[in-house]
């Protein structure tokens, strides 16, 4: 056994010697200078995200752009859903499950909704009636990364009950020299009759060493459009009934609804940054950020509005093993027919957010550091929502829910009834309009020393 071990070790040493000799011979035989191959790609992005986690005392996930001016999704909201523990809403509003959002809307962290939003570590908001930023309003092309804090520490600004989302933009000193990036794409929509929606972005950054120190500038612009159409057919909620099938409780739907929604949005963004570092102990930066979001949509819908406990089920209906209605014909003699409403709805919203921030970092000695921030943020929004609806009492409604999707059946008598204008009446009209213009001015001074593990801060802010 000992001889075998010695032999194995000897063979290994011999192989190493041969490999070293071959390498030496290869070096001697090589002529000229070897070419330098630089490989860039996902590794740099992954390393950057990993460093954010390692350098933080909190539970934080980070997503960084894998290319200059580019994040992997069409909205910041879609970027956030890639993080474990983060979910997004696929409807335009939590209280409105009937209207879908193509690019996502609200964000929840570990099931909690009170999520604070920041831009480069500073407060940021939209004029949406809340205290957070509408992530769908922000162009993802302007972002260098997104940090998600799942357990914000006490030293952070209050309000992050569910968590904190910090949007980071690039700075001139992030790059070694001049950087220029251009991107463009077009999205083709089949449901919108072949309409294409363009998107484009451009970035320029450079830094120079001058007589007054090192100076850097960065400019970033983004523009994108989106045009989509959503077709939906849904079954209204089920209600328990013990008067339909003798001796058994069955579940009967109120009816079925269907709608078509055409959605168009336009998003613009502009960002610029100026950095100055006269020496290694003093550095300052000035940033300007502006996002503009414009949305228009129109909808045509027909929805059931009958009293679920007045609905009768014609003989021959089928139910599943739990008593839920599967197929059959519904009538409502008490209300003179199945009550249906047909609406036409238009809505538009325009919102702007402008942020101007100044930062100064001064190290008067090796043990002391002073950081100061000044910020001015303004937001505004205007929203209009108008709905007009008619009503009709359908003699009956035939449903087949046994297939892969709900099926609403119209026979010749139903089609003739719907084609008669005298069977319709005005049901309701609804108008909603609002405007908001919040503002905030904020200042913060943070002295810290190497002998204190946690720094203290003096801050003041004014909101309107």
PDB file of N, CA and C in Angstrom, residues 16 26 29-30 50 53 151 163 167 195 235 260 287 306 329 332 335 370:
ATOM      1  N   UNK A  16       3.481  17.198 -13.221  1.00  0.00           N
ATOM      2  CA  UNK A  16       3.623  18.644 -12.998  1.00  0.00           C
ATOM      3  C   UNK A  16       4.891  19.157 -13.644  1.00  0.00           C
ATOM      4  N   UNK A  26       6.832  26.475 -24.519  1.00  0.00           N
ATOM      5  CA  UNK A  26       5.874  27.263 -25.293  1.00  0.00           C
ATOM      6  C   UNK A  26       6.182  28.736 -25.189  1.00  0.00           C
ATOM      7  N   UNK A  29       9.162  29.497 -27.376  1.00  0.00           N
ATOM      8  CA  UNK A  29       8.911  29.419 -28.813  1.00  0.00           C
ATOM      9  C   UNK A  29       7.961  30.482 -29.314  1.00  0.00           C
ATOM     10  N   UNK A  30       7.226  31.152 -28.379  1.00  0.00           N
ATOM     11  CA  UNK A  30       6.274  32.170 -28.814  1.00  0.00           C
ATOM     12  C   UNK A  30       7.011  33.372 -29.348  1.00  0.00           C
ATOM     13  N   UNK A  50     -23.411  40.890  -6.361  1.00  0.00           N
ATOM     14  CA  UNK A  50     -22.932  40.149  -5.199  1.00  0.00           C
ATOM     15  C   UNK A  50     -22.230  41.075  -4.211  1.00  0.00           C
ATOM     16  N   UNK A  53     -24.673  42.821  -1.907  1.00  0.00           N
ATOM     17  CA  UNK A  53     -25.134  41.964  -0.813  1.00  0.00           C
ATOM     18  C   UNK A  53     -24.069  41.825   0.263  1.00  0.00           C
ATOM     19  N   UNK A 151     -35.406  43.997   4.868  1.00  0.00           N
ATOM     20  CA  UNK A 151     -35.506  44.342   6.286  1.00  0.00           C
ATOM     21  C   UNK A 151     -34.724  45.622   6.552  1.00  0.00           C
ATOM     22  N   UNK A 163     -40.801  47.005   2.948  1.00  0.00           N
ATOM     23  CA  UNK A 163     -39.454  46.946   2.412  1.00  0.00           C
ATOM     24  C   UNK A 163     -39.118  48.249   1.714  1.00  0.00           C
ATOM     25  N   UNK A 167     -33.751  52.871  -6.511  1.00  0.00           N
ATOM     26  CA  UNK A 167     -33.362  52.924  -7.920  1.00  0.00           C
ATOM     27  C   UNK A 167     -32.045  53.678  -8.038  1.00  0.00           C
ATOM     28  N   UNK A 195     -49.692  47.181 -35.362  1.00  0.00           N
ATOM     29  CA  UNK A 195     -49.017  48.424 -35.009  1.00  0.00           C
ATOM     30  C   UNK A 195     -47.691  48.125 -34.310  1.00  0.00           C
ATOM     31  N   UNK A 235     -66.131  34.782 -15.669  1.00  0.00           N
ATOM     32  CA  UNK A 235     -67.357  34.352 -15.014  1.00  0.00           C
ATOM     33  C   UNK A 235     -67.482  35.106 -13.697  1.00  0.00           C
ATOM     34  N   UNK A 260     -63.097  44.372 -24.016  1.00  0.00           N
ATOM     35  CA  UNK A 260     -61.921  44.631 -24.841  1.00  0.00           C
ATOM     36  C   UNK A 260     -61.339  45.973 -24.433  1.00  0.00           C
ATOM     37  N   UNK A 287     -27.092  66.124  -9.771  1.00  0.00           N
ATOM     38  CA  UNK A 287     -27.853  65.263 -10.677  1.00  0.00           C
ATOM     39  C   UNK A 287     -29.211  65.877 -10.975  1.00  0.00           C
ATOM     40  N   UNK A 306     -77.208  41.161 -12.533  1.00  0.00           N
ATOM     41  CA  UNK A 306     -78.434  40.616 -11.951  1.00  0.00           C
ATOM     42  C   UNK A 306     -78.252  40.304 -10.470  1.00  0.00           C
ATOM     43  N   UNK A 329     -78.662  26.865 -18.827  1.00  0.00           N
ATOM     44  CA  UNK A 329     -79.312  28.122 -19.193  1.00  0.00           C
ATOM     45  C   UNK A 329     -79.817  28.814 -17.938  1.00  0.00           C
ATOM     46  N   UNK A 332     -84.040  34.992 -15.383  1.00  0.00           N
ATOM     47  CA  UNK A 332     -84.355  35.846 -14.231  1.00  0.00           C
ATOM     48  C   UNK A 332     -85.739  36.463 -14.437  1.00  0.00           C
ATOM     49  N   UNK A 335     -86.734  39.829 -12.429  1.00  0.00           N
ATOM     50  CA  UNK A 335     -86.222  41.113 -12.917  1.00  0.00           C
ATOM     51  C   UNK A 335     -86.508  41.317 -14.396  1.00  0.00           C
ATOM     52  N   UNK A 370     -17.746  63.987   6.527  1.00  0.00           N
ATOM     53  CA  UNK A 370     -19.002  64.739   6.511  1.00  0.00           C
ATOM     54  C   UNK A 370     -19.669  64.544   5.148  1.00  0.00           C
TER      55      UNK A 370
END
